[in-house]
Amino acid sequence: MSDLHHDHLYIGGNWVAPATDGRISVISPMTEQELGSTPEGAPADIDAAVTAARGALDGDWGRSTAAERADVIDRLYALFLERSDDLANLITAEVGSPLLFSHFGQVGATGMALDYFAKLTRSFAFEEVRDGMMGPALVRHEPVGVCAGIVPWNVPLFISMLKLAPALAGGSTIVLKPAPETPLSANALAQMCIDAGVPDGVVNIVPAGRETGQHLVTHPDVDKVSFTGSTAAGRKIGAACGELLRRVTLELGGKSAAIICDDADLDAIMPELIAASTMNNGQACVAQTRILATRNRYDEVVEALTEAVAAIPVGDPANMETGCGPLIAERQRARVEGYIQAGRDEGARITTGGGRPAGLDTGWFVEPTVFADVDNSMRIAQEEIFGPVLAVIPVDDAHDAVRVANDSAYGLSGTVWTGDADAGLDIARRVRTGTYTVNGFAMEWGAPFGGFKDSGVGRELGPEGLAAYLESKTINLPAGTEPKLAY
Ligand code: NAD
């Protein structure tokens, strides 16, 4: 595994001494012992990182061609492929993600983001001529500038890459602020930037807490903020950016609904539905945590889910067979247990789980839990729990399922499970969320990802994800001009 103890921060292309002697101790979710440690970034480190990012933007990187930038992203991608086993092991140790998920959902997904944005950089029209009503207009898509990427702990490398890769693709520079729970994987990314020859100052990484994050968000020399995290923090960051008229992308929480149609083959869908509902130990913004089933089949669905969730292997996340590992921190387990109690208090019925798994006294485990008899107005149906807790909600029919799915402050993801894909598409069109899958759970790198309503503002991935890192400029030209396009 990569180095676990660090004394430096990645700023300006090198490992440099931090401004203060503050340190972050990373506690293993599995052993509850220190796994590693790293300097805690302070506002002065952020200042140094923003200065380095501005310097790179004003220097050669700001004048780089799309092909040169695509080469840099490709080199990072090659390193991701080469180091994927190490990275997956590190994420499993740091986050507690089951190793299988670390390979595909964490590291594999990150590599795919690099691959996608490298290809998009090569094909994207950074300049185009439009035959305007007043004559030719050259439309340029210029770098947005110095970007701030604020990243949560649950999928740290992938979410970092949803910001870093399009920033690089568009010619911007970035300061990433990883969550204090996951600085070790962030430092592994920093080392990859060095080894891939990312030009100095283009990427800077300062692990720190939220106060230092606030300093970055409001730093006068930052042009754009991209935040992924809780809706509560997103509101504050959005407000700060609004006041500053700063460009901002917000990827926030979710409470997504899986609609089980009457014609769904429960045996066939169960493995994928369970994976979609409990991925990353339930610590996923897109987890399908509300299961909507018609009253016709409600008991059958509850029974099938109960059986499947009870069978999830809980234990050491480093074991490839494990389906559910420990939660990220003791306070996260307390939060999840608080919601389990709230579900009981509101009259929902636990059909499996609800406690701590027997024989796992060390590590922040909770049992994967299913609640039946849930009303959509209950807290366990409305609030994001961020743990392996499912709420099965009865509905009248497909129309009612759409109503209940939409009866949520959130609008991030959703799924429908049906024997009739056309009927599923009809439902998909009516649910107000940013991404949706018919019969399965999927992400698509070439298509926009993001939230309706309280799940966020803006999109990542796809050309829309690159557009979020570009400023458009129109240059009106004299009639008859045929400009040579620059990339
Ligand atoms: P969090 O909001 O507590 O923290 C996220 C990051 O923001 C951390 O790096 C934190 O240090 C920083 N931060 C917090 N408050 C800040 C502030 N005022 N100014 C600057 N930085 C600040 O969230 P978390 O607990 O780390 O992550 C879990 C949340 O993230 C869940 O709500 C989940 O749904 C959401 N999430 C959303 C997506 C998405 O794409 N929509 C993806 C993953 C996670």
PDB file of N, CA, C and O in Angstrom, residues 391-442:
ATOM      1  N   ALA A 391     -35.912   1.787   3.194  1.00  0.00           N
ATOM      2  CA  ALA A 391     -37.300   2.037   3.594  1.00  0.00           C
ATOM      3  C   ALA A 391     -38.199   1.534   2.472  1.00  0.00           C
ATOM      4  O   ALA A 391     -38.106   2.023   1.337  1.00  0.00           O
ATOM      5  N   VAL A 392     -39.047   0.552   2.771  1.00  0.00           N
ATOM      6  CA  VAL A 392     -39.942   0.012   1.742  1.00  0.00           C
ATOM      7  C   VAL A 392     -41.312   0.664   1.922  1.00  0.00           C
ATOM      8  O   VAL A 392     -41.930   0.551   2.989  1.00  0.00           O
ATOM      9  N   ILE A 393     -41.747   1.357   0.878  1.00  0.00           N
ATOM     10  CA  ILE A 393     -42.933   2.216   0.976  1.00  0.00           C
ATOM     11  C   ILE A 393     -44.018   1.672   0.039  1.00  0.00           C
ATOM     12  O   ILE A 393     -43.765   1.487  -1.166  1.00  0.00           O
ATOM     13  N   PRO A 394     -45.226   1.415   0.576  1.00  0.00           N
ATOM     14  CA  PRO A 394     -46.301   0.931  -0.301  1.00  0.00           C
ATOM     15  C   PRO A 394     -46.893   2.061  -1.147  1.00  0.00           C
ATOM     16  O   PRO A 394     -47.047   3.188  -0.662  1.00  0.00           O
ATOM     17  N   VAL A 395     -47.239   1.731  -2.403  1.00  0.00           N
ATOM     18  CA  VAL A 395     -47.888   2.702  -3.298  1.00  0.00           C
ATOM     19  C   VAL A 395     -49.064   2.005  -3.976  1.00  0.00           C
ATOM     20  O   VAL A 395     -49.147   0.764  -3.994  1.00  0.00           O
ATOM     21  N   ASP A 396     -49.974   2.823  -4.564  1.00  0.00           N
ATOM     22  CA  ASP A 396     -51.175   2.236  -5.181  1.00  0.00           C
ATOM     23  C   ASP A 396     -50.873   1.607  -6.535  1.00  0.00           C
ATOM     24  O   ASP A 396     -51.332   0.515  -6.858  1.00  0.00           O
ATOM     25  N   ASP A 397     -50.158   2.353  -7.359  1.00  0.00           N
ATOM     26  CA  ASP A 397     -49.890   1.917  -8.744  1.00  0.00           C
ATOM     27  C   ASP A 397     -48.709   2.731  -9.273  1.00  0.00           C
ATOM     28  O   ASP A 397     -48.106   3.509  -8.519  1.00  0.00           O
ATOM     29  N   ALA A 398     -48.417   2.581 -10.565  1.00  0.00           N
ATOM     30  CA  ALA A 398     -47.243   3.256 -11.130  1.00  0.00           C
ATOM     31  C   ALA A 398     -47.378   4.777 -11.012  1.00  0.00           C
ATOM     32  O   ALA A 398     -46.404   5.489 -10.722  1.00  0.00           O
ATOM     33  N   HIS A 399     -48.588   5.273 -11.230  1.00  0.00           N
ATOM     34  CA  HIS A 399     -48.816   6.716 -11.139  1.00  0.00           C
ATOM     35  C   HIS A 399     -48.503   7.213  -9.721  1.00  0.00           C
ATOM     36  O   HIS A 399     -47.819   8.230  -9.537  1.00  0.00           O
ATOM     37  N   ASP A 400     -48.985   6.469  -8.742  1.00  0.00           N
ATOM     38  CA  ASP A 400     -48.741   6.833  -7.342  1.00  0.00           C
ATOM     39  C   ASP A 400     -47.248   6.715  -7.013  1.00  0.00           C
ATOM     40  O   ASP A 400     -46.704   7.523  -6.241  1.00  0.00           O
ATOM     41  N   ALA A 401     -46.585   5.731  -7.620  1.00  0.00           N
ATOM     42  CA  ALA A 401     -45.142   5.558  -7.382  1.00  0.00           C
ATOM     43  C   ALA A 401     -44.381   6.797  -7.851  1.00  0.00           C
ATOM     44  O   ALA A 401     -43.461   7.271  -7.158  1.00  0.00           O
ATOM     45  N   VAL A 402     -44.764   7.337  -8.991  1.00  0.00           N
ATOM     46  CA  VAL A 402     -44.105   8.553  -9.488  1.00  0.00           C
ATOM     47  C   VAL A 402     -44.363   9.709  -8.520  1.00  0.00           C
ATOM     48  O   VAL A 402     -43.447  10.472  -8.179  1.00  0.00           O
ATOM     49  N   ARG A 403     -45.593   9.810  -8.041  1.00  0.00           N
ATOM     50  CA  ARG A 403     -45.917  10.881  -7.088  1.00  0.00           C
ATOM     51  C   ARG A 403     -45.045  10.756  -5.834  1.00  0.00           C
ATOM     52  O   ARG A 403     -44.458  11.746  -5.379  1.00  0.00           O
ATOM     53  N   VAL A 404     -44.946   9.538  -5.288  1.00  0.00           N
ATOM     54  CA  VAL A 404     -44.170   9.346  -4.052  1.00  0.00           C
ATOM     55  C   VAL A 404     -42.674   9.575  -4.328  1.00  0.00           C
ATOM     56  O   VAL A 404     -41.975  10.219  -3.532  1.00  0.00           O
ATOM     57  N   ALA A 405     -42.194   9.072  -5.461  1.00  0.00           N
ATOM     58  CA  ALA A 405     -40.773   9.295  -5.796  1.00  0.00           C
ATOM     59  C   ALA A 405     -40.475  10.790  -5.820  1.00  0.00           C
ATOM     60  O   ALA A 405     -39.429  11.240  -5.333  1.00  0.00           O
ATOM     61  N   ASN A 406     -41.412  11.571  -6.367  1.00  0.00           N
ATOM     62  CA  ASN A 406     -41.201  13.017  -6.473  1.00  0.00           C
ATOM     63  C   ASN A 406     -41.495  13.769  -5.183  1.00  0.00           C
ATOM     64  O   ASN A 406     -41.143  14.940  -5.069  1.00  0.00           O
ATOM     65  N   ASP A 407     -42.088  13.086  -4.223  1.00  0.00           N
ATOM     66  CA  ASP A 407     -42.409  13.740  -2.954  1.00  0.00           C
ATOM     67  C   ASP A 407     -41.166  13.705  -2.064  1.00  0.00           C
ATOM     68  O   ASP A 407     -41.087  12.992  -1.066  1.00  0.00           O
ATOM     69  N   SER A 408     -40.161  14.455  -2.462  1.00  0.00           N
ATOM     70  CA  SER A 408     -38.870  14.460  -1.794  1.00  0.00           C
ATOM     71  C   SER A 408     -38.211  15.806  -2.060  1.00  0.00           C
ATOM     72  O   SER A 408     -38.372  16.376  -3.150  1.00  0.00           O
ATOM     73  N   ALA A 409     -37.473  16.284  -1.077  1.00  0.00           N
ATOM     74  CA  ALA A 409     -36.730  17.531  -1.306  1.00  0.00           C
ATOM     75  C   ALA A 409     -35.594  17.298  -2.293  1.00  0.00           C
ATOM     76  O   ALA A 409     -35.109  18.220  -2.930  1.00  0.00           O
ATOM     77  N   TYR A 410     -35.184  16.034  -2.406  1.00  0.00           N
ATOM     78  CA  TYR A 410     -34.038  15.705  -3.254  1.00  0.00           C
ATOM     79  C   TYR A 410     -34.471  15.292  -4.659  1.00  0.00           C
ATOM     80  O   TYR A 410     -35.642  14.966  -4.880  1.00  0.00           O
ATOM     81  N   GLY A 411     -33.518  15.236  -5.572  1.00  0.00           N
ATOM     82  CA  GLY A 411     -33.802  14.788  -6.938  1.00  0.00           C
ATOM     83  C   GLY A 411     -32.515  14.400  -7.632  1.00  0.00           C
ATOM     84  O   GLY A 411     -32.143  14.967  -8.659  1.00  0.00           O
ATOM     85  N   LEU A 412     -31.806  13.415  -7.053  1.00  0.00           N
ATOM     86  CA  LEU A 412     -30.487  13.091  -7.613  1.00  0.00           C
ATOM     87  C   LEU A 412     -30.549  11.926  -8.594  1.00  0.00           C
ATOM     88  O   LEU A 412     -30.067  12.015  -9.716  1.00  0.00           O
ATOM     89  N   SER A 413     -31.145  10.804  -8.158  1.00  0.00           N
ATOM     90  CA  SER A 413     -31.078   9.586  -8.958  1.00  0.00           C
ATOM     91  C   SER A 413     -32.402   8.839  -8.804  1.00  0.00           C
ATOM     92  O   SER A 413     -33.291   9.267  -8.069  1.00  0.00           O
ATOM     93  N   GLY A 414     -32.520   7.745  -9.490  1.00  0.00           N
ATOM     94  CA  GLY A 414     -33.711   6.927  -9.346  1.00  0.00           C
ATOM     95  C   GLY A 414     -33.618   5.735 -10.288  1.00  0.00           C
ATOM     96  O   GLY A 414     -32.803   5.732 -11.228  1.00  0.00           O
ATOM     97  N   THR A 415     -34.435   4.722  -9.997  1.00  0.00           N
ATOM     98  CA  THR A 415     -34.446   3.541 -10.850  1.00  0.00           C
ATOM     99  C   THR A 415     -35.875   3.014 -10.934  1.00  0.00           C
ATOM    100  O   THR A 415     -36.689   3.244 -10.040  1.00  0.00           O
ATOM    101  N   VAL A 416     -36.146   2.301 -12.031  1.00  0.00           N
ATOM    102  CA  VAL A 416     -37.410   1.593 -12.139  1.00  0.00           C
ATOM    103  C   VAL A 416     -37.086   0.178 -12.604  1.00  0.00           C
ATOM    104  O   VAL A 416     -36.191  -0.018 -13.432  1.00  0.00           O
ATOM    105  N   TRP A 417     -37.785  -0.789 -12.057  1.00  0.00           N
ATOM    106  CA  TRP A 417     -37.509  -2.208 -12.311  1.00  0.00           C
ATOM    107  C   TRP A 417     -38.787  -2.818 -12.858  1.00  0.00           C
ATOM    108  O   TRP A 417     -39.808  -2.888 -12.157  1.00  0.00           O
ATOM    109  N   THR A 418     -38.757  -3.251 -14.109  1.00  0.00           N
ATOM    110  CA  THR A 418     -39.986  -3.657 -14.784  1.00  0.00           C
ATOM    111  C   THR A 418     -39.700  -4.648 -15.903  1.00  0.00           C
ATOM    112  O   THR A 418     -38.592  -4.659 -16.462  1.00  0.00           O
ATOM    113  N   GLY A 419     -40.716  -5.432 -16.237  1.00  0.00           N
ATOM    114  CA  GLY A 419     -40.592  -6.325 -17.385  1.00  0.00           C
ATOM    115  C   GLY A 419     -40.833  -5.594 -18.705  1.00  0.00           C
ATOM    116  O   GLY A 419     -40.618  -6.154 -19.784  1.00  0.00           O
ATOM    117  N   ASP A 420     -41.275  -4.352 -18.636  1.00  0.00           N
ATOM    118  CA  ASP A 420     -41.639  -3.597 -19.831  1.00  0.00           C
ATOM    119  C   ASP A 420     -40.801  -2.315 -19.867  1.00  0.00           C
ATOM    120  O   ASP A 420     -41.123  -1.318 -19.207  1.00  0.00           O
ATOM    121  N   ALA A 421     -39.717  -2.356 -20.642  1.00  0.00           N
ATOM    122  CA  ALA A 421     -38.775  -1.228 -20.647  1.00  0.00           C
ATOM    123  C   ALA A 421     -39.446   0.060 -21.135  1.00  0.00           C
ATOM    124  O   ALA A 421     -39.078   1.155 -20.680  1.00  0.00           O
ATOM    125  N   ASP A 422     -40.431  -0.033 -22.035  1.00  0.00           N
ATOM    126  CA  ASP A 422     -41.109   1.183 -22.499  1.00  0.00           C
ATOM    127  C   ASP A 422     -41.898   1.840 -21.374  1.00  0.00           C
ATOM    128  O   ASP A 422     -41.901   3.059 -21.217  1.00  0.00           O
ATOM    129  N   ALA A 423     -42.568   0.993 -20.592  1.00  0.00           N
ATOM    130  CA  ALA A 423     -43.310   1.534 -19.446  1.00  0.00           C
ATOM    131  C   ALA A 423     -42.317   2.146 -18.452  1.00  0.00           C
ATOM    132  O   ALA A 423     -42.596   3.184 -17.833  1.00  0.00           O
ATOM    133  N   GLY A 424     -41.148   1.511 -18.309  1.00  0.00           N
ATOM    134  CA  GLY A 424     -40.112   2.044 -17.423  1.00  0.00           C
ATOM    135  C   GLY A 424     -39.635   3.410 -17.897  1.00  0.00           C
ATOM    136  O   GLY A 424     -39.434   4.329 -17.093  1.00  0.00           O
ATOM    137  N   LEU A 425     -39.470   3.553 -19.188  1.00  0.00           N
ATOM    138  CA  LEU A 425     -39.022   4.837 -19.746  1.00  0.00           C
ATOM    139  C   LEU A 425     -40.063   5.917 -19.483  1.00  0.00           C
ATOM    140  O   LEU A 425     -39.724   7.072 -19.161  1.00  0.00           O
ATOM    141  N   ASP A 426     -41.317   5.538 -19.582  1.00  0.00           N
ATOM    142  CA  ASP A 426     -42.393   6.492 -19.316  1.00  0.00           C
ATOM    143  C   ASP A 426     -42.299   6.992 -17.866  1.00  0.00           C
ATOM    144  O   ASP A 426     -42.420   8.194 -17.592  1.00  0.00           O
ATOM    145  N   ILE A 427     -42.044   6.063 -16.955  1.00  0.00           N
ATOM    146  CA  ILE A 427     -41.881   6.445 -15.546  1.00  0.00           C
ATOM    147  C   ILE A 427     -40.632   7.315 -15.386  1.00  0.00           C
ATOM    148  O   ILE A 427     -40.654   8.361 -14.725  1.00  0.00           O
ATOM    149  N   ALA A 428     -39.543   6.900 -16.032  1.00  0.00           N
ATOM    150  CA  ALA A 428     -38.276   7.648 -15.925  1.00  0.00           C
ATOM    151  C   ALA A 428     -38.471   9.108 -16.338  1.00  0.00           C
ATOM    152  O   ALA A 428     -37.915  10.021 -15.720  1.00  0.00           O
ATOM    153  N   ARG A 429     -39.269   9.325 -17.374  1.00  0.00           N
ATOM    154  CA  ARG A 429     -39.484  10.699 -17.852  1.00  0.00           C
ATOM    155  C   ARG A 429     -40.239  11.549 -16.835  1.00  0.00           C
ATOM    156  O   ARG A 429     -40.137  12.765 -16.849  1.00  0.00           O
ATOM    157  N   ARG A 430     -40.992  10.911 -15.965  1.00  0.00           N
ATOM    158  CA  ARG A 430     -41.848  11.668 -15.046  1.00  0.00           C
ATOM    159  C   ARG A 430     -41.237  11.887 -13.663  1.00  0.00           C
ATOM    160  O   ARG A 430     -41.782  12.643 -12.862  1.00  0.00           O
ATOM    161  N   VAL A 431     -40.132  11.215 -13.375  1.00  0.00           N
ATOM    162  CA  VAL A 431     -39.499  11.408 -12.058  1.00  0.00           C
ATOM    163  C   VAL A 431     -38.498  12.556 -12.164  1.00  0.00           C
ATOM    164  O   VAL A 431     -37.681  12.591 -13.083  1.00  0.00           O
ATOM    165  N   ARG A 432     -38.583  13.492 -11.219  1.00  0.00           N
ATOM    166  CA  ARG A 432     -37.756  14.706 -11.303  1.00  0.00           C
ATOM    167  C   ARG A 432     -36.411  14.490 -10.595  1.00  0.00           C
ATOM    168  O   ARG A 432     -36.232  14.868  -9.433  1.00  0.00           O
ATOM    169  N   THR A 433     -35.516  13.823 -11.304  1.00  0.00           N
ATOM    170  CA  THR A 433     -34.159  13.617 -10.796  1.00  0.00           C
ATOM    171  C   THR A 433     -33.176  13.800 -11.954  1.00  0.00           C
ATOM    172  O   THR A 433     -33.560  13.707 -13.120  1.00  0.00           O
ATOM    173  N   GLY A 434     -31.919  14.021 -11.590  1.00  0.00           N
ATOM    174  CA  GLY A 434     -30.903  14.289 -12.608  1.00  0.00           C
ATOM    175  C   GLY A 434     -30.441  13.064 -13.378  1.00  0.00           C
ATOM    176  O   GLY A 434     -30.015  13.175 -14.524  1.00  0.00           O
ATOM    177  N   THR A 435     -30.455  11.899 -12.741  1.00  0.00           N
ATOM    178  CA  THR A 435     -30.111  10.674 -13.465  1.00  0.00           C
ATOM    179  C   THR A 435     -31.117   9.588 -13.105  1.00  0.00           C
ATOM    180  O   THR A 435     -31.677   9.577 -12.004  1.00  0.00           O
ATOM    181  N   TYR A 436     -31.309   8.666 -14.036  1.00  0.00           N
ATOM    182  CA  TYR A 436     -32.318   7.633 -13.844  1.00  0.00           C
ATOM    183  C   TYR A 436     -31.878   6.405 -14.627  1.00  0.00           C
ATOM    184  O   TYR A 436     -31.261   6.526 -15.678  1.00  0.00           O
ATOM    185  N   THR A 437     -32.201   5.229 -14.126  1.00  0.00           N
ATOM    186  CA  THR A 437     -31.881   4.011 -14.876  1.00  0.00           C
ATOM    187  C   THR A 437     -33.102   3.113 -14.931  1.00  0.00           C
ATOM    188  O   THR A 437     -33.799   2.931 -13.926  1.00  0.00           O
ATOM    189  N   VAL A 438     -33.358   2.574 -16.115  1.00  0.00           N
ATOM    190  CA  VAL A 438     -34.423   1.593 -16.295  1.00  0.00           C
ATOM    191  C   VAL A 438     -33.785   0.210 -16.185  1.00  0.00           C
ATOM    192  O   VAL A 438     -32.849  -0.109 -16.927  1.00  0.00           O
ATOM    193  N   ASN A 439     -34.262  -0.579 -15.243  1.00  0.00           N
ATOM    194  CA  ASN A 439     -33.776  -1.950 -15.044  1.00  0.00           C
ATOM    195  C   ASN A 439     -32.282  -2.018 -14.763  1.00  0.00           C
ATOM    196  O   ASN A 439     -31.504  -2.516 -15.581  1.00  0.00           O
ATOM    197  N   GLY A 440     -31.897  -1.528 -13.623  1.00  0.00           N
ATOM    198  CA  GLY A 440     -30.496  -1.609 -13.232  1.00  0.00           C
ATOM    199  C   GLY A 440     -30.096  -0.297 -12.599  1.00  0.00           C
ATOM    200  O   GLY A 440     -30.932   0.571 -12.339  1.00  0.00           O
ATOM    201  N   PHE A 441     -28.804  -0.198 -12.302  1.00  0.00           N
ATOM    202  CA  PHE A 441     -28.277   1.075 -11.813  1.00  0.00           C
ATOM    203  C   PHE A 441     -27.031   1.373 -12.619  1.00  0.00           C
ATOM    204  O   PHE A 441     -26.124   0.549 -12.696  1.00  0.00           O
ATOM    205  N   ALA A 442     -26.982   2.543 -13.241  1.00  0.00           N
ATOM    206  CA  ALA A 442     -25.811   2.862 -14.063  1.00  0.00           C
ATOM    207  C   ALA A 442     -25.425   4.316 -13.889  1.00  0.00           C
ATOM    208  O   ALA A 442     -26.243   5.154 -13.522  1.00  0.00           O
TER     209      ALA A 442
END
